[in-house]
mmCIF file of C-alpha atoms in Angstrom:
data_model
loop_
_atom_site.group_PDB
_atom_site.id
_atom_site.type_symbol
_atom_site.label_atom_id
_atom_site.label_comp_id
_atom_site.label_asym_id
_atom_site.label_seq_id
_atom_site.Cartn_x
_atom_site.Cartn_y
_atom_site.Cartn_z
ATOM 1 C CA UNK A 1 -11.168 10.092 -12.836
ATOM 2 C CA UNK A 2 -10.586 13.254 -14.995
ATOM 3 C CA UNK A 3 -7.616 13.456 -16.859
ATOM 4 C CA UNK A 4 -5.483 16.532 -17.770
ATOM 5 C CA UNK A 5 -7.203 19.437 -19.413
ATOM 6 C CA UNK A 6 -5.778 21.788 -21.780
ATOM 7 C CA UNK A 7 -7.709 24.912 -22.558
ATOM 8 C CA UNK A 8 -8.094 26.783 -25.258
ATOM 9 C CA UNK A 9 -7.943 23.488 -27.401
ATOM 10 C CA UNK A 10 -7.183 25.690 -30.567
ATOM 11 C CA UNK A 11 -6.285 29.548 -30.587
ATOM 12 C CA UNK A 12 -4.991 32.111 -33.894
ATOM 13 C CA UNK A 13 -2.685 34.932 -32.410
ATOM 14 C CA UNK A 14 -0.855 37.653 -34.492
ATOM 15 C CA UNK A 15 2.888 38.374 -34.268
ATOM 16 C CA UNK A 16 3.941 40.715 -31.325
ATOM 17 C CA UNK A 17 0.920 39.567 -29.153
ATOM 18 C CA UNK A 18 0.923 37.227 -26.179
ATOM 19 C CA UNK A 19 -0.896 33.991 -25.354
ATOM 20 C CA UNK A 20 -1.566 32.158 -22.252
ATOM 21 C CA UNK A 21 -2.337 28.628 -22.170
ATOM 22 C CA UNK A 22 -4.435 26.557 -18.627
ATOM 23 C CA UNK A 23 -4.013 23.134 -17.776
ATOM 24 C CA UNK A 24 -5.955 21.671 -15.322
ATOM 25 C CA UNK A 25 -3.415 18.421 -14.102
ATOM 26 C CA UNK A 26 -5.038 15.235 -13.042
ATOM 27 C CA UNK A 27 -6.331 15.101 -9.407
ATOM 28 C CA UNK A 28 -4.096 14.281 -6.477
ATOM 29 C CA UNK A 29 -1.016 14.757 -9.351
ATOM 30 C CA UNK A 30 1.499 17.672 -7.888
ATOM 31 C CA UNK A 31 3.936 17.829 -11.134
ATOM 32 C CA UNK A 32 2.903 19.576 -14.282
ATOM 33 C CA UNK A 33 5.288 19.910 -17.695
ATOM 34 C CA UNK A 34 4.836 21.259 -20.879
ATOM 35 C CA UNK A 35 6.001 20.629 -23.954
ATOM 36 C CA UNK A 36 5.932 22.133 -27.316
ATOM 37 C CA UNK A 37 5.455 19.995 -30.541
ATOM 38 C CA UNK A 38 6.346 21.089 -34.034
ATOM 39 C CA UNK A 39 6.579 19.140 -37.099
ATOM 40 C CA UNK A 40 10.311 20.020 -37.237
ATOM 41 C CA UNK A 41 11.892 19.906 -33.872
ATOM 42 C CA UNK A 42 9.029 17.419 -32.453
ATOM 43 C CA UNK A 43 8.341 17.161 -28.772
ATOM 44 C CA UNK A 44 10.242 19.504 -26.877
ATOM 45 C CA UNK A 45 10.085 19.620 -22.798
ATOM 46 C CA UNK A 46 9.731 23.621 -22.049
ATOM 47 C CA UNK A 47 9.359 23.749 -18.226
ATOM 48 C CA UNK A 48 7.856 21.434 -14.909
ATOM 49 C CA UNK A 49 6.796 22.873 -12.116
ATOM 50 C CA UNK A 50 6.174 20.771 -8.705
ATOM 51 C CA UNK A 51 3.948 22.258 -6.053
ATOM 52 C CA UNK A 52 3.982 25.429 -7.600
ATOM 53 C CA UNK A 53 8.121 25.678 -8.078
ATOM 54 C CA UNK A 54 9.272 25.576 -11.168
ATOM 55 C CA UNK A 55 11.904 22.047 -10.912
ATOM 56 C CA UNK A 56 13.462 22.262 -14.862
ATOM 57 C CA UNK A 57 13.397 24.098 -17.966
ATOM 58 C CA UNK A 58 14.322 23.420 -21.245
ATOM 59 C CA UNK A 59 16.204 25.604 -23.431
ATOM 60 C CA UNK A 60 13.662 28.099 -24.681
ATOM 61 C CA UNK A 61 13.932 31.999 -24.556
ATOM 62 C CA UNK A 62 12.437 33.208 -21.729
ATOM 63 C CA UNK A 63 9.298 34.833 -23.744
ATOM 64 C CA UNK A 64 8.262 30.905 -22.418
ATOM 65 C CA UNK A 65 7.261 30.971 -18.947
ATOM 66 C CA UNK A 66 4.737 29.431 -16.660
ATOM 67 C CA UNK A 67 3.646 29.345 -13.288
ATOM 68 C CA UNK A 68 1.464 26.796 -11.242
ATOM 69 C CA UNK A 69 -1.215 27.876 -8.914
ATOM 70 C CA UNK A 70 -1.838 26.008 -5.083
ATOM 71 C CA UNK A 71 -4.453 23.719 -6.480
ATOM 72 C CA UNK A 72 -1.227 22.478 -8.691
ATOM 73 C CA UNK A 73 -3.411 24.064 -12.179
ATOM 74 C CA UNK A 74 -0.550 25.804 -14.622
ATOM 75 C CA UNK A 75 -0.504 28.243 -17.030
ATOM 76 C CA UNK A 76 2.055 29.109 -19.851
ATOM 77 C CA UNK A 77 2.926 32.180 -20.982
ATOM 78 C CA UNK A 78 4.387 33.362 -24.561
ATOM 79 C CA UNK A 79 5.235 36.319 -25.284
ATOM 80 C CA UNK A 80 5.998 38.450 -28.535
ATOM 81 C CA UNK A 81 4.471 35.587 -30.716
ATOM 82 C CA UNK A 82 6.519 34.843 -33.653
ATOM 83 C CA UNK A 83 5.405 32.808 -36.407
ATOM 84 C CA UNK A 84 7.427 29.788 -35.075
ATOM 85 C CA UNK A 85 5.407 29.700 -31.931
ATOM 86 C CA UNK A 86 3.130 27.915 -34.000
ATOM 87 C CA UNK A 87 3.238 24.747 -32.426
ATOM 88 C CA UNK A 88 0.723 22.074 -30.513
ATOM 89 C CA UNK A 89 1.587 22.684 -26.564
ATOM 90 C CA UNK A 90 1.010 20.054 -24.580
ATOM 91 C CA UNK A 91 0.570 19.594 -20.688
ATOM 92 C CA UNK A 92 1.212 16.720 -18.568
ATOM 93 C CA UNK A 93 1.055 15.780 -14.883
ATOM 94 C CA UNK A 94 2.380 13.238 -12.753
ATOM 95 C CA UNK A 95 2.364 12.676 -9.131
ATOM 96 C CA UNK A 96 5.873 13.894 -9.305
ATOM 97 C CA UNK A 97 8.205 11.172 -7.825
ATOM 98 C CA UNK A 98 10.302 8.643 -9.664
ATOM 99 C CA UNK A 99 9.259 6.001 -12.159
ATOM 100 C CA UNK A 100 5.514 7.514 -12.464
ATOM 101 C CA UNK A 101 3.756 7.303 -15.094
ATOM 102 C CA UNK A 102 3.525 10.672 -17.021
ATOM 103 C CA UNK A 103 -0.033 11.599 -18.231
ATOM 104 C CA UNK A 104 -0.587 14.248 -21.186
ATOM 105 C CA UNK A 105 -3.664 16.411 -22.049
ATOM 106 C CA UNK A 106 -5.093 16.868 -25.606
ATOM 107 C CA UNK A 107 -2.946 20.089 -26.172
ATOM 108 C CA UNK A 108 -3.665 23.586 -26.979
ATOM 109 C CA UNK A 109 -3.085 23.751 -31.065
ATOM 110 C CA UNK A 110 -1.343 27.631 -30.816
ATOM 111 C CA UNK A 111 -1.080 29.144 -34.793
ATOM 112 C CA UNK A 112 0.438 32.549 -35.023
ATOM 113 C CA UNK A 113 -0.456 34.837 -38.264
ATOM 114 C CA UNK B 1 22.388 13.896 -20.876
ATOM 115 C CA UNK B 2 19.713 11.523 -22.156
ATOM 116 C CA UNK B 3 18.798 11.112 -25.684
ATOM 117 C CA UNK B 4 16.529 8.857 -27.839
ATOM 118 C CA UNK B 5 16.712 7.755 -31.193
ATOM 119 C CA UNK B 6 14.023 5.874 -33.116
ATOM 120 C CA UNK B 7 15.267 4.064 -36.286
ATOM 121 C CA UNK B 8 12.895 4.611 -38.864
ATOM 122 C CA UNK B 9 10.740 7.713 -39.115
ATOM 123 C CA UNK B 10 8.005 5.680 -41.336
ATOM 124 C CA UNK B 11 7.438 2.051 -40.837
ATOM 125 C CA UNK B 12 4.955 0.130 -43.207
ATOM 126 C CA UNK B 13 3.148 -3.326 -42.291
ATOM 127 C CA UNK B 14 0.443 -5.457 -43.953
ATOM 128 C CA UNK B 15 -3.031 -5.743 -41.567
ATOM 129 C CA UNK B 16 -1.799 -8.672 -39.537
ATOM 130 C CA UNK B 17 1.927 -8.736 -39.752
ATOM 131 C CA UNK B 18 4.472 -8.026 -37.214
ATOM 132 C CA UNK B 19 5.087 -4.841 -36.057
ATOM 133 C CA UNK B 20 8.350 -3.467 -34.709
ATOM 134 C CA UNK B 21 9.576 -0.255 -33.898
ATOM 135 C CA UNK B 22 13.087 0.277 -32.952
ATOM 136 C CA UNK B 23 14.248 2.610 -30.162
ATOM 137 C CA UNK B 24 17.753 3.006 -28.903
ATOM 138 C CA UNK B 25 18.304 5.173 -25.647
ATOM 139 C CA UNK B 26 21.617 6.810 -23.991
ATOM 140 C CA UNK B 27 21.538 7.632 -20.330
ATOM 141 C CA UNK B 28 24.578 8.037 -17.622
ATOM 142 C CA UNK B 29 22.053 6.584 -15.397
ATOM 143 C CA UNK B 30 19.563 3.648 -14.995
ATOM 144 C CA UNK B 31 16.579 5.097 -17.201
ATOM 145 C CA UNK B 32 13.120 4.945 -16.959
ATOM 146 C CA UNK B 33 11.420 4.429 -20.678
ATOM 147 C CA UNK B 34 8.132 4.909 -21.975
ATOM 148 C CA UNK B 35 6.200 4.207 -25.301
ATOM 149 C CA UNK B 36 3.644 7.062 -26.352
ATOM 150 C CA UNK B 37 0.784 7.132 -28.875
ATOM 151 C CA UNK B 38 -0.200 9.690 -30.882
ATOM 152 C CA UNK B 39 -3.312 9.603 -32.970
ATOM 153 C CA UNK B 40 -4.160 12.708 -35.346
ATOM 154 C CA UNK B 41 -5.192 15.343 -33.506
ATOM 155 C CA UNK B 42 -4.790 14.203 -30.001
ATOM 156 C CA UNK B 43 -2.551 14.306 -26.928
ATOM 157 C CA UNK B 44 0.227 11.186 -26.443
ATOM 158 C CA UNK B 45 -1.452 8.131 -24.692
ATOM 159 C CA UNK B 46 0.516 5.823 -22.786
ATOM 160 C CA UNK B 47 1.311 2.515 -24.038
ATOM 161 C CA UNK B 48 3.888 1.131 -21.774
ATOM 162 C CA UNK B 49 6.700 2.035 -19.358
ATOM 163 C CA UNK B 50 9.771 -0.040 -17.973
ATOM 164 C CA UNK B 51 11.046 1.193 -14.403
ATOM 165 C CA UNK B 52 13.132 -1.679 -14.113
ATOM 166 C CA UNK B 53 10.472 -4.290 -12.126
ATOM 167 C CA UNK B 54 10.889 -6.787 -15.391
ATOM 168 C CA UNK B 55 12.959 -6.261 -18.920
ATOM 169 C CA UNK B 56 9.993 -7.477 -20.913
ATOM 170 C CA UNK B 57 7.204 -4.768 -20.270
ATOM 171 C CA UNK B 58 3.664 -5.597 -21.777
ATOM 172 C CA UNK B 59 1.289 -2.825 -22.820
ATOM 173 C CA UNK B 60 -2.285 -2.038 -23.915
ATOM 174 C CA UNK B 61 -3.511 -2.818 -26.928
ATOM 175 C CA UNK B 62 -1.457 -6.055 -27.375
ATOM 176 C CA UNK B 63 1.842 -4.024 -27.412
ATOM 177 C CA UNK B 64 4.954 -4.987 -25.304
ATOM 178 C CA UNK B 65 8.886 -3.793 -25.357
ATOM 179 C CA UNK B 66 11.708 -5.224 -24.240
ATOM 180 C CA UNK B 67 14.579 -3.421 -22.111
ATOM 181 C CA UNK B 68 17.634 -5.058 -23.328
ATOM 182 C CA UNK B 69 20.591 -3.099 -21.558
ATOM 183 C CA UNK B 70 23.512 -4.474 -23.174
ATOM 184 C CA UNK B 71 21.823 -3.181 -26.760
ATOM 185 C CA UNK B 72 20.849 0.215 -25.226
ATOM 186 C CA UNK B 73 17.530 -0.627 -26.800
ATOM 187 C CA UNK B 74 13.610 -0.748 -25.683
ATOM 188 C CA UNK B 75 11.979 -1.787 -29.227
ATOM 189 C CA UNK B 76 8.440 -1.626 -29.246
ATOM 190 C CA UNK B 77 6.473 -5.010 -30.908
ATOM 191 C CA UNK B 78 3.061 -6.634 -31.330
ATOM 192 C CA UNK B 79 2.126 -9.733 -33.149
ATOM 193 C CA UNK B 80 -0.292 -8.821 -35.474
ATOM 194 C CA UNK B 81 -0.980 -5.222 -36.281
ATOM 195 C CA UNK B 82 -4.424 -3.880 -36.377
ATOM 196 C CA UNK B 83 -5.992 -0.903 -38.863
ATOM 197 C CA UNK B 84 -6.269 1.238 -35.547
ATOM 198 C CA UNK B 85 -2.579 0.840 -34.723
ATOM 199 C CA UNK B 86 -2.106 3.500 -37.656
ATOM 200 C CA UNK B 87 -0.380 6.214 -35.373
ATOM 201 C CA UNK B 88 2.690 8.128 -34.445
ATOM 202 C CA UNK B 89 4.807 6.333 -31.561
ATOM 203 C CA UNK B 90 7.306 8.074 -29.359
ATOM 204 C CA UNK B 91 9.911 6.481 -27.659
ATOM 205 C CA UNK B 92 10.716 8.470 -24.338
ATOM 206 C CA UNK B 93 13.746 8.239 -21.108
ATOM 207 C CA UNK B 94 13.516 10.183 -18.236
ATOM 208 C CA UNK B 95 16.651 9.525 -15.997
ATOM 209 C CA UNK B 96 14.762 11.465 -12.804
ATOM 210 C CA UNK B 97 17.432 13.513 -10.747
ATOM 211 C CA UNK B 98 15.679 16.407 -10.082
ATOM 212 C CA UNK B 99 13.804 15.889 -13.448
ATOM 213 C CA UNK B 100 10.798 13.298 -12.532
ATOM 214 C CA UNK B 101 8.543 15.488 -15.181
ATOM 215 C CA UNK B 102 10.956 15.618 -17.547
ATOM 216 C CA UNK B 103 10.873 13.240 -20.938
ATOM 217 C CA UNK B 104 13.246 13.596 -23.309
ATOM 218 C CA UNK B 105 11.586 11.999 -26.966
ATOM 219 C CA UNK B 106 12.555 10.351 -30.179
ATOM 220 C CA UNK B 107 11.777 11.859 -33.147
ATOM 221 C CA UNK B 108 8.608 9.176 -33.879
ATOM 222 C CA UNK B 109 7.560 7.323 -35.939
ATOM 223 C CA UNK B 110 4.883 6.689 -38.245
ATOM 224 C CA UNK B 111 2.908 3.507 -38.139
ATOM 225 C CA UNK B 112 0.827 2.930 -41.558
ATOM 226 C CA UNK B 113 -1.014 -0.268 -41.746
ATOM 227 C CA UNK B 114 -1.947 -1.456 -45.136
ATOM 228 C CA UNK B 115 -5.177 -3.804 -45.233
#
């Protein structure tokens, strides 16, 4: 079956403007997190959402948000890009109960100019 | 609060040697611990995962780990290593709650593989 898809795969931004990022979570899966990774801090968890509530966040300022849709897809949200945004975001999706295995998409490689 | 640390940001090994990578856990609670894979320019594949069914946990691509409680460690091995090993591996805990999509990582670390 499909597995998680991250679109854009690769997107340039400018300071000051926004970006939003899709990810499509593996059928059947209700639980969808994201994650930012940066050569410095590595893998950070942002936010997970679980049938379309959002069940954690990380601590990021709240230009990060998200939202998941009925069909369990997500989107992220930054706003006022700054330069450290830069980052590879990645999406993952579980069936959302204990012990599952955690699935990850190919990420959405975010550089801001 | 969980955390993960992974001894060794670059490990080194001859085509194939033994290859170990170390990764030490802290958790309140009984943890749940994964092993990702992270080839250039890609998302994190699953290798393993230990959800306490059996302490010695094997893996694809020859990899296994062993949960060893009383060490607070779940090192990552495989007999021989393999040119396509040559990755970045993250050691992961999630401790569940109200957190089942939540990973907390180790920093990585790099797997070259010399032929």
């Amino acid at each position: 079956k499909a597995g998680v898809t991250q679109t854009p795969r690769y997107l340039i931004k400018t300071r000051g403007q926004q970006v939003t990022l899709s990810c499509s979570p593996i059928s059947g899966h209700r639980s969808v997190s994201w994650y930012q990774q940066t050569p410095g801090q590595g893998l950070q968890f942002l936010f997970e959402y679980f049938s379309e509530t959002q069940r954690n966040k990380g601590n990021f300022p709240g230009r990060f948000s998200g939202r998941q849709f009925s069909n369990s897809r997500s989107e992220m949200n930054v706003s006022t890009l700054e330069l450290g945004d830069s980052a590879l975001y990645l999406c993952a999706s579980s069936p959302g109960s204990l012990g599952n295995t955690i699935y990850f998409g190919e990420g959405s490689w975010l550089t801001v100019v | 609060a969980q955390s993960v640390t992974q001894l060794g940001s670059h490990v080194s090994v001859s085509e194939g040697a033994l290859v170990l990578l170390r990764c030490n856990y802290s958790s309140s609670v009984p943890p749940y611990l994964f092993w990702y894979v992270q080839y250039p320019n890609q998302g994190l594949q699953l290798l393993l995962k230990y959800t306490s069914a059996a302490t010695l946990v094997k893996g694809i691509n020859g990899f296994e780990a062993e949960f060893k409680k009383s060490e607070t460690s779940f090192h990552l091995t495989k007999p021989s290593a393999h040119m396509s090993d040559a990755a970045e591996y993250f050691c992961a805990v999630s401790t569940g709650g109200t957190s089942y999509g939540k990973l907390t990582f180790g920093q990585g670390t790099i797997l070259t593989v010399h032929p």
